[in-house]
PDB file of C-alpha atoms in Angstrom:
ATOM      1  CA  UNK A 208      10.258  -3.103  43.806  1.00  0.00           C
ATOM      2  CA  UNK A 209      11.975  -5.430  41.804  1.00  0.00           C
ATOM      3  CA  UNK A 210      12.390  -4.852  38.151  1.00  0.00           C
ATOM      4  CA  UNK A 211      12.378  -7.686  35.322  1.00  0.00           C
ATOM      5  CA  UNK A 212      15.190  -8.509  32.703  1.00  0.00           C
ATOM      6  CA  UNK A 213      13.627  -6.307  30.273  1.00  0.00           C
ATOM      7  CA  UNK A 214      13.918  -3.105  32.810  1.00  0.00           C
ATOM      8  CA  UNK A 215      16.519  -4.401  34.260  1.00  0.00           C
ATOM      9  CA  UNK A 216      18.373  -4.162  30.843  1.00  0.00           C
ATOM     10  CA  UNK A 217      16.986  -1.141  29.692  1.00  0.00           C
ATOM     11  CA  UNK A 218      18.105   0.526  33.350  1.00  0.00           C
ATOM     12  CA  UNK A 219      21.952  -0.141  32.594  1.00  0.00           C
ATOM     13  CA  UNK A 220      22.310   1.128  29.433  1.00  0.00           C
ATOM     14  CA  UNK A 221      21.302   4.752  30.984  1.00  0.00           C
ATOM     15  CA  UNK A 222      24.360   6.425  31.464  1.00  0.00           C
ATOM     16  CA  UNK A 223      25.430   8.084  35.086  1.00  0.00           C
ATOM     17  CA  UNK A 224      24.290  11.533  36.143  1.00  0.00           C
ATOM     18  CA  UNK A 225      22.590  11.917  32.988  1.00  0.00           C
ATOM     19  CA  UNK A 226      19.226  13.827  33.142  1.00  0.00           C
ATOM     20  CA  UNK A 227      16.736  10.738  32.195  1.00  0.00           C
ATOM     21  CA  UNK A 228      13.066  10.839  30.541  1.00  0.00           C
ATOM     22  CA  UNK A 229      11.301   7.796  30.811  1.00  0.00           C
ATOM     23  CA  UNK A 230       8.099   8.556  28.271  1.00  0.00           C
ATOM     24  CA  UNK A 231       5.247   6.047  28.766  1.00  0.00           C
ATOM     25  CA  UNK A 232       6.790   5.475  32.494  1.00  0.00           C
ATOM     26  CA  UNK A 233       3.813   3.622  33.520  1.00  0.00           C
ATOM     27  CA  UNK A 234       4.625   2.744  37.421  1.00  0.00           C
ATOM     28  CA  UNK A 235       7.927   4.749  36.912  1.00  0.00           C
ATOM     29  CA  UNK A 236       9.934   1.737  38.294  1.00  0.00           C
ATOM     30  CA  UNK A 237      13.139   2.439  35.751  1.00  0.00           C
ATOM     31  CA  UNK A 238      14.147   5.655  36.779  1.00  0.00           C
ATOM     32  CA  UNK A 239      12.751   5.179  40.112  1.00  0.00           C
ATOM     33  CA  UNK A 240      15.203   2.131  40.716  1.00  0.00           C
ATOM     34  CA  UNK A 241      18.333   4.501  38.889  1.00  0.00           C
ATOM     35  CA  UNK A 242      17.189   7.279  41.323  1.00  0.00           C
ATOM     36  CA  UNK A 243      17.351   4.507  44.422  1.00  0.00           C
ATOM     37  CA  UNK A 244      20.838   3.318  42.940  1.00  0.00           C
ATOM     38  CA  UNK A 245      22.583   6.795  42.725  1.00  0.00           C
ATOM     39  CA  UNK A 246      22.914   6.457  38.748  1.00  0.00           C
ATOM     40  CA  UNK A 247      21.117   9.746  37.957  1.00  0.00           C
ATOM     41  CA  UNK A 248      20.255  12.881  39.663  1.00  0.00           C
ATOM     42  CA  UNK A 249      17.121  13.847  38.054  1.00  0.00           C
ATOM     43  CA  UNK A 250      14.014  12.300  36.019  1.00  0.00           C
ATOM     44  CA  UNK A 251      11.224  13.334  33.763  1.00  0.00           C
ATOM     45  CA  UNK A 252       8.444  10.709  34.312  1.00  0.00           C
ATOM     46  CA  UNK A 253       5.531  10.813  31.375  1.00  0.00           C
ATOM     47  CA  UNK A 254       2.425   8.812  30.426  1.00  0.00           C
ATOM     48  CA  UNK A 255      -0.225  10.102  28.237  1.00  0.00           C
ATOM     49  CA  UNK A 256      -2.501   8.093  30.747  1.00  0.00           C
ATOM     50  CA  UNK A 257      -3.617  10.214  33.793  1.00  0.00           C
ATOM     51  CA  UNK A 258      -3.741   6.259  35.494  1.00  0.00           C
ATOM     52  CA  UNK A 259      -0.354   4.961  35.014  1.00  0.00           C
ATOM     53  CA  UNK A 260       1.301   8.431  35.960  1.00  0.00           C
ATOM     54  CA  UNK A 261      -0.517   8.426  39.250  1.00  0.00           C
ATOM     55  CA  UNK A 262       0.514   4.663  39.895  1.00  0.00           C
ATOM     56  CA  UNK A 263       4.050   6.440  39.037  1.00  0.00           C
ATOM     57  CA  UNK A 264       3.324   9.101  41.429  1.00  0.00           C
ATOM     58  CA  UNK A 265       2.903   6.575  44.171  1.00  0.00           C
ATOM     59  CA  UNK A 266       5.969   4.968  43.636  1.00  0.00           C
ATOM     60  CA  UNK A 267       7.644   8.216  43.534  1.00  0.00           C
ATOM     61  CA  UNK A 268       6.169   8.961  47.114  1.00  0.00           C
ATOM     62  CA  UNK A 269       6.735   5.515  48.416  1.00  0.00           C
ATOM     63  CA  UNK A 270      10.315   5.724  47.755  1.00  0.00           C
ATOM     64  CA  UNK A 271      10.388   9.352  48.688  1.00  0.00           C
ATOM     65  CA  UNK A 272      11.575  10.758  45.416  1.00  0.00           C
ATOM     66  CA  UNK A 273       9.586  13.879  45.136  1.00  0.00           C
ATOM     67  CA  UNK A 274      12.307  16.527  44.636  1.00  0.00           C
ATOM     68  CA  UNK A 275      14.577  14.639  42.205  1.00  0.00           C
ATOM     69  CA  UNK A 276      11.476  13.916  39.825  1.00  0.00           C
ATOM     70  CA  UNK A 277       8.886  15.544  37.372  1.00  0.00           C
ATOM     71  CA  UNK A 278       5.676  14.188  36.386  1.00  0.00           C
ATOM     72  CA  UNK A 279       4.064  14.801  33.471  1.00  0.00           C
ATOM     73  CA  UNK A 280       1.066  14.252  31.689  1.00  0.00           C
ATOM     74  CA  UNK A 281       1.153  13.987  27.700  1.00  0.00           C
ATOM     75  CA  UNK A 282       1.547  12.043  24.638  1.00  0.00           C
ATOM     76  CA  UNK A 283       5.494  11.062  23.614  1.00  0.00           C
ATOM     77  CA  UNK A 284       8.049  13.922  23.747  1.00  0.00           C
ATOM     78  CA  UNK A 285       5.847  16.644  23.392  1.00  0.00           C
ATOM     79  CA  UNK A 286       6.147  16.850  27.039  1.00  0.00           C
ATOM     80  CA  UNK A 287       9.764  17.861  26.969  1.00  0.00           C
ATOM     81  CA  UNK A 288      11.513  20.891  26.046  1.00  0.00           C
ATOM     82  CA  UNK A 289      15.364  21.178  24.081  1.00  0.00           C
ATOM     83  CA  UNK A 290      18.231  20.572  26.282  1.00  0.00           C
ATOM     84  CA  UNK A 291      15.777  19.484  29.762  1.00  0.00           C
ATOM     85  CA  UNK A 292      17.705  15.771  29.748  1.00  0.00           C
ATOM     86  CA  UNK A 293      20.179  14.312  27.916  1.00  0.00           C
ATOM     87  CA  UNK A 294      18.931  10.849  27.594  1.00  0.00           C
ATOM     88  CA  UNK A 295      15.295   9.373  26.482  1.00  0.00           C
ATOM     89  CA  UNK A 296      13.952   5.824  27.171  1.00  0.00           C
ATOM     90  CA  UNK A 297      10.884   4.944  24.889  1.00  0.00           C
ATOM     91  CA  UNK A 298      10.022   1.105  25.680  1.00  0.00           C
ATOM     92  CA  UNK A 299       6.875  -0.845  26.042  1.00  0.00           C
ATOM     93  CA  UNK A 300       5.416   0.724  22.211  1.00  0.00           C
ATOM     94  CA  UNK A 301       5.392  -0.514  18.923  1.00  0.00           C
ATOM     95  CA  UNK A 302       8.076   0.588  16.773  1.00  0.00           C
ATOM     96  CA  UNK A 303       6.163   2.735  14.474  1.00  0.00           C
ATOM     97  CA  UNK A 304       4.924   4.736  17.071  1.00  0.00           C
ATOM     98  CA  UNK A 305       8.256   5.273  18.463  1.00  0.00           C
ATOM     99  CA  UNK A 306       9.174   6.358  15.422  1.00  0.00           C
ATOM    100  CA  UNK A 307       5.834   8.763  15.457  1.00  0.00           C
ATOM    101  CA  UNK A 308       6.678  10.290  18.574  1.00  0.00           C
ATOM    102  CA  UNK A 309      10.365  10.861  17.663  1.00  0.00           C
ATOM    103  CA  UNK A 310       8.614  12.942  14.719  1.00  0.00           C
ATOM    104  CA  UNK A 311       6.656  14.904  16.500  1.00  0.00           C
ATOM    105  CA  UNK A 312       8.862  16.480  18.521  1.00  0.00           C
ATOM    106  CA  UNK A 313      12.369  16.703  16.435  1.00  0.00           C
ATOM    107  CA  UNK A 314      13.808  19.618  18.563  1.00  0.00           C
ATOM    108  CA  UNK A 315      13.740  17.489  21.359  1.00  0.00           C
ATOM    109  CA  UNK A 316      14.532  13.689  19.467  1.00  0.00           C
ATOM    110  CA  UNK A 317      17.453  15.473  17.601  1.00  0.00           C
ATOM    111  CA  UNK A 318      19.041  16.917  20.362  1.00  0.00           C
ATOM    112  CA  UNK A 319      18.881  14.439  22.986  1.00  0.00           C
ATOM    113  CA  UNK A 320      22.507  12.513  23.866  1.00  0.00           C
ATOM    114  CA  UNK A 321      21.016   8.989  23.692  1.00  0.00           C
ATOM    115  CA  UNK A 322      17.386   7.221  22.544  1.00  0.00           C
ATOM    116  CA  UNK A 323      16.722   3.975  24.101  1.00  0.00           C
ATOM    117  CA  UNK A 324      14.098   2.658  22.402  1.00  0.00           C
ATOM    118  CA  UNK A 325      12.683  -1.131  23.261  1.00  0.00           C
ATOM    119  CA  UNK A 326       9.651  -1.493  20.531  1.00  0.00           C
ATOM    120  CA  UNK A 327       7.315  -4.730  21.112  1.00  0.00           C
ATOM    121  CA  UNK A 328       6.775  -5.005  17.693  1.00  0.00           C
ATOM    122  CA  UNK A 329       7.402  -3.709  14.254  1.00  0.00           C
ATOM    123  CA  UNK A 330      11.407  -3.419  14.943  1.00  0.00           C
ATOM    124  CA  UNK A 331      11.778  -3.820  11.409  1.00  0.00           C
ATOM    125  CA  UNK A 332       9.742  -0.664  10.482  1.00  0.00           C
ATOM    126  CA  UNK A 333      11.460   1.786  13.368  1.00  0.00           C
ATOM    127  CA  UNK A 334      15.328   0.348  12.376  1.00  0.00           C
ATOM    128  CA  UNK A 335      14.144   1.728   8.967  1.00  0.00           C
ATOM    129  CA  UNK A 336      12.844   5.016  10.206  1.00  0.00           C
ATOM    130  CA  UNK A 337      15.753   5.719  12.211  1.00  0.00           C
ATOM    131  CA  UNK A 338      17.960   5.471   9.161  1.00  0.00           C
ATOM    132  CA  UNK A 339      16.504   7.176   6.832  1.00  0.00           C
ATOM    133  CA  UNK A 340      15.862   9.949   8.692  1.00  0.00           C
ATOM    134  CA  UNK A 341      19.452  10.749  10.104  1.00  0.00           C
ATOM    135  CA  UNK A 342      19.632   8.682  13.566  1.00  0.00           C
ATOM    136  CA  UNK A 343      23.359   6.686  13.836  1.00  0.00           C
ATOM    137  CA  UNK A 344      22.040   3.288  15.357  1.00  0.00           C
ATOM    138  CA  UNK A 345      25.129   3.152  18.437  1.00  0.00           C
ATOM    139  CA  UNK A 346      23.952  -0.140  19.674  1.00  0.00           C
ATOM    140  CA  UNK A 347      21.863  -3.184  19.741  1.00  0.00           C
ATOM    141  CA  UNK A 348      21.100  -5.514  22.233  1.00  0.00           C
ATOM    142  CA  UNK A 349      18.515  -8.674  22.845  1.00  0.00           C
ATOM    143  CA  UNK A 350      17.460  -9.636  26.317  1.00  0.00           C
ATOM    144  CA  UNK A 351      15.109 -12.550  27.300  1.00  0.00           C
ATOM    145  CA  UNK A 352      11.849 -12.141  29.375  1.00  0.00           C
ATOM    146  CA  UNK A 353       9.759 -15.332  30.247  1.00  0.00           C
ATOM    147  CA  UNK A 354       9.609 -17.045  26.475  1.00  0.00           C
ATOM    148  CA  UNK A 355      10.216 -13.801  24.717  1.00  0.00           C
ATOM    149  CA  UNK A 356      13.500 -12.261  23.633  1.00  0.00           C
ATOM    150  CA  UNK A 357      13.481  -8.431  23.278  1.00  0.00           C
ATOM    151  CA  UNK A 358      15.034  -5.812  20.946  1.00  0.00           C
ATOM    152  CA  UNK A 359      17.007  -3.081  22.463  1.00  0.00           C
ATOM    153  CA  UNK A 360      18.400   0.110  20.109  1.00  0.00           C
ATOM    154  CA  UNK A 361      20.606   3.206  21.272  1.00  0.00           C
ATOM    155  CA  UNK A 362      20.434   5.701  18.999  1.00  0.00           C
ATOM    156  CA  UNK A 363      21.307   9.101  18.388  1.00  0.00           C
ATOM    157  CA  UNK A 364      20.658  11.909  15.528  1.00  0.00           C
ATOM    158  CA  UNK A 365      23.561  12.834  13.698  1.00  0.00           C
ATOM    159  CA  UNK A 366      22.077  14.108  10.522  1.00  0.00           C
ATOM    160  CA  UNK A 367      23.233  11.864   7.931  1.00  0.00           C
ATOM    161  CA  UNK A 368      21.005   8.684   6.815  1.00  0.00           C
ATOM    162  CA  UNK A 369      23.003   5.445   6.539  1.00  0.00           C
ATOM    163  CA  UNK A 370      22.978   3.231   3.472  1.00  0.00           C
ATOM    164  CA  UNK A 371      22.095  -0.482   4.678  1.00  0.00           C
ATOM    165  CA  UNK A 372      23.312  -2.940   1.378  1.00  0.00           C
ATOM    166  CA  UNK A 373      20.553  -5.475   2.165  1.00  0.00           C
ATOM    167  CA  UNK A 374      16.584  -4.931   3.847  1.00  0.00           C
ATOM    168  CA  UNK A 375      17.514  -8.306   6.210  1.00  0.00           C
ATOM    169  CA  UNK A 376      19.785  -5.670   8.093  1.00  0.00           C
ATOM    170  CA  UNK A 377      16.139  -3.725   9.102  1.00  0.00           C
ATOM    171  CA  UNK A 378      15.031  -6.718  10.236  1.00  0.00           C
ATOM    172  CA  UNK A 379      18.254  -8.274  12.070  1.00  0.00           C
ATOM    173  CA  UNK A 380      20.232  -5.664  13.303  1.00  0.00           C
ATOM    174  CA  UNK A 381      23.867  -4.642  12.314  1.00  0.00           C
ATOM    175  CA  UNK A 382      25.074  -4.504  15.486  1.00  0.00           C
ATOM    176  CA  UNK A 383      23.514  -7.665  17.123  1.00  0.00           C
ATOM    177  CA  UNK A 384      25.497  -9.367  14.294  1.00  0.00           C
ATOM    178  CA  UNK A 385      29.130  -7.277  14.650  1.00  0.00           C
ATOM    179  CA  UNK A 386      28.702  -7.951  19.039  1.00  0.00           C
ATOM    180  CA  UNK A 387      27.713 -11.241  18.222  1.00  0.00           C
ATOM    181  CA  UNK A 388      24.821 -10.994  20.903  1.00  0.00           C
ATOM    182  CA  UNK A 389      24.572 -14.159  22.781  1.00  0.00           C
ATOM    183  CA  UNK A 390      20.904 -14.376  22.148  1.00  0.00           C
ATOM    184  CA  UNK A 391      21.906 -13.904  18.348  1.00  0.00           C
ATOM    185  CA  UNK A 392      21.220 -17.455  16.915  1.00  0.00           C
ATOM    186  CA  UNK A 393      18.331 -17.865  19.366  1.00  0.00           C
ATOM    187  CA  UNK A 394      16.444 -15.008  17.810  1.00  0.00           C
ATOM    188  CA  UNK A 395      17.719 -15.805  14.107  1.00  0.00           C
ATOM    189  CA  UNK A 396      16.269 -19.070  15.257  1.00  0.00           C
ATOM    190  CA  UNK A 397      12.632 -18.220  15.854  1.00  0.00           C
ATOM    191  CA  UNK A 398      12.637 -16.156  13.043  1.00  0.00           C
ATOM    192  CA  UNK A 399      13.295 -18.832  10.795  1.00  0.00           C
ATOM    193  CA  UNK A 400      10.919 -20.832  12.262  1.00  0.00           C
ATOM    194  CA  UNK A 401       7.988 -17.837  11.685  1.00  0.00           C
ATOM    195  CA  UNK A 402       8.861 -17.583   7.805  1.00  0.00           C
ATOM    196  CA  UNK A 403       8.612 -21.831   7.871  1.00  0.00           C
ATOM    197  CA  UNK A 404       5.257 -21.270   9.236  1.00  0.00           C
ATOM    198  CA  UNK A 405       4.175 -18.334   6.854  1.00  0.00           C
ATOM    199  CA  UNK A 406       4.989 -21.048   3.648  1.00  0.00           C
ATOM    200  CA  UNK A 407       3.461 -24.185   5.842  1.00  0.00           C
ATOM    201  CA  UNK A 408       0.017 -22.402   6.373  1.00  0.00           C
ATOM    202  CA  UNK A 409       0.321 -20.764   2.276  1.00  0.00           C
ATOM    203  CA  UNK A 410      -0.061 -24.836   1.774  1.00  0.00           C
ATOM    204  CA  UNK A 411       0.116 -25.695  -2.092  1.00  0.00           C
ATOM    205  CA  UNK A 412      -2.465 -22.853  -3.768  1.00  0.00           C
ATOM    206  CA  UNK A 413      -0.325 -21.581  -6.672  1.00  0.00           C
ATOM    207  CA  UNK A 414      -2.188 -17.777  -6.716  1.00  0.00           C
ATOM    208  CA  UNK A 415       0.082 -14.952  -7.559  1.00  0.00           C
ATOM    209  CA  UNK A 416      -0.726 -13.832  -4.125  1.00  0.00           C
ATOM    210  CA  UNK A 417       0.836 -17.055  -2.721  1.00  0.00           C
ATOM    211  CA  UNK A 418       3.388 -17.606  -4.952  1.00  0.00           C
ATOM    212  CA  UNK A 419       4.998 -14.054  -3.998  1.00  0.00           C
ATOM    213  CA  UNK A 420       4.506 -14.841  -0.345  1.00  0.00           C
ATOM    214  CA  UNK A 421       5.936 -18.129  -0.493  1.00  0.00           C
ATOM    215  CA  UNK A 422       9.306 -17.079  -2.232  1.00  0.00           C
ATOM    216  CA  UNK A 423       9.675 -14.128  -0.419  1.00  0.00           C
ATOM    217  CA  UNK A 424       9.504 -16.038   2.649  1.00  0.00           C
ATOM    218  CA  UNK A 425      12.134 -18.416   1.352  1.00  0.00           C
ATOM    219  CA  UNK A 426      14.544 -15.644   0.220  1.00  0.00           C
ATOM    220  CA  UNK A 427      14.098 -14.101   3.801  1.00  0.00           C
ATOM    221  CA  UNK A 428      14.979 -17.807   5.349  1.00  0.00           C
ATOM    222  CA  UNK A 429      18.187 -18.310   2.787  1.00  0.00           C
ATOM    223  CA  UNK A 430      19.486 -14.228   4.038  1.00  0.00           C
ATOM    224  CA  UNK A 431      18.876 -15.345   7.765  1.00  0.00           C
ATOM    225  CA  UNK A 432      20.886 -18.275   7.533  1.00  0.00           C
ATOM    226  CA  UNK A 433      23.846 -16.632   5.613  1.00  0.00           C
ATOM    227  CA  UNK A 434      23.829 -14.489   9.291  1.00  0.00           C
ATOM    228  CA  UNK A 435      24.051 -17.344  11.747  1.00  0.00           C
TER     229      UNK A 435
END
């Protein structure tokens, strides 16, 4: 079993002999390889997908895991009860669900040590949830998969929103810009070059519509460049 960049990634920011849930596990190969490597004790392995948890299950057998691991079946954190693990990953979904499943079980997303959340898509959106809704954002980090670079966030709840003095900061995060990630210009890069092609394909209609589009896009580009 060898794990990508992205899992790979994800698997060191766990911390040691921490109690781990890994929800939407799928094959179960991050905790799995943490079990192999002596890095935690004990994992909580959950799919909503009776498939991927048996594919999980296998693995679990195959590497002969059984007593150091619970499967469950069920959507997000539901399947976990206050003060069962100190640490969550949530990675493979699009940041608004994470941010759904967070909700629907706060007990558990409130109490929890560490989130590490890895959203495919809508970053923007769950970096927004998280901080208006009292989660500190601890750290940031991108890694690179094949031609895609991915978004990493630790967070915990701490009760208290945080104030962010500009919306770019939802979309770039603080803390990839403080660390100076080394994928930092790289992804400020391509997102330039998305907003370029949002007000190439707008072309030269003058609509309302368009015109909004087009300068917003343009204010976006002028905020991204100020971060480089």
């Amino acid at each position: 079993m060898k794990l990508t960049n992205r899992l790979l990634k994800i698997a060191s920011l766990v911390s040691e002999k921490k109690k781990l849930a890994d929800i939407g596990t799928d094959h179960g190969y991050i905790p799995i390889y943490l079990l192999n490597e002596n890095k935690i004790d004990f994992a909580i392995l959950a799919d909503i997908n009776k498939g991927p948890l048996e594919n999980a299950r296998s693995e679990v057998k195959r590497n002969k895991l059984e007593n150091k691991v619970d499967l469950r079946l069920g959507s997000g954190i539901e399947v976990l009860k206050k003060d069962e693990v100190d640490e969550v990953i949530i990675a493979g979904m699009g940041g608004i669900l994470i941010g759904e499943l967070l909700e629907a079980n706060k007990e558990v997303a409130h109490s929890v040590e560490k989130l590490i959340l890895q959203p495919m898509q809508a970053q923007e959106e769950l970096r927004q949830y998280l901080l208006n809704n009292g989660y500190e954002i601890l750290d940031e980090c991108l890694e690179r998969e094949d031609f895609r670079l991915y978004e990493i966030i630790i967070a915990k709840y701490t009760g208290k929103n945080t104030i962010v003095e500009d919306n770019i900061y939802y979309e770039v995060g603080k803390k990839l810009i403080e660390k100076k990630d080394k994928l930092l210009t790289e992804f400020i890069d391509n997102k330039i070059k998305k907003y370029n092609n949002i007000i190439n394909k707008l072309g030269d209609k003058d609509t309302e519509a368009v015109i909004f589009k087009r300068n917003l896009a343009k204010e976006r580009i002028e905020k991204l460049k100020e971060l480089i």
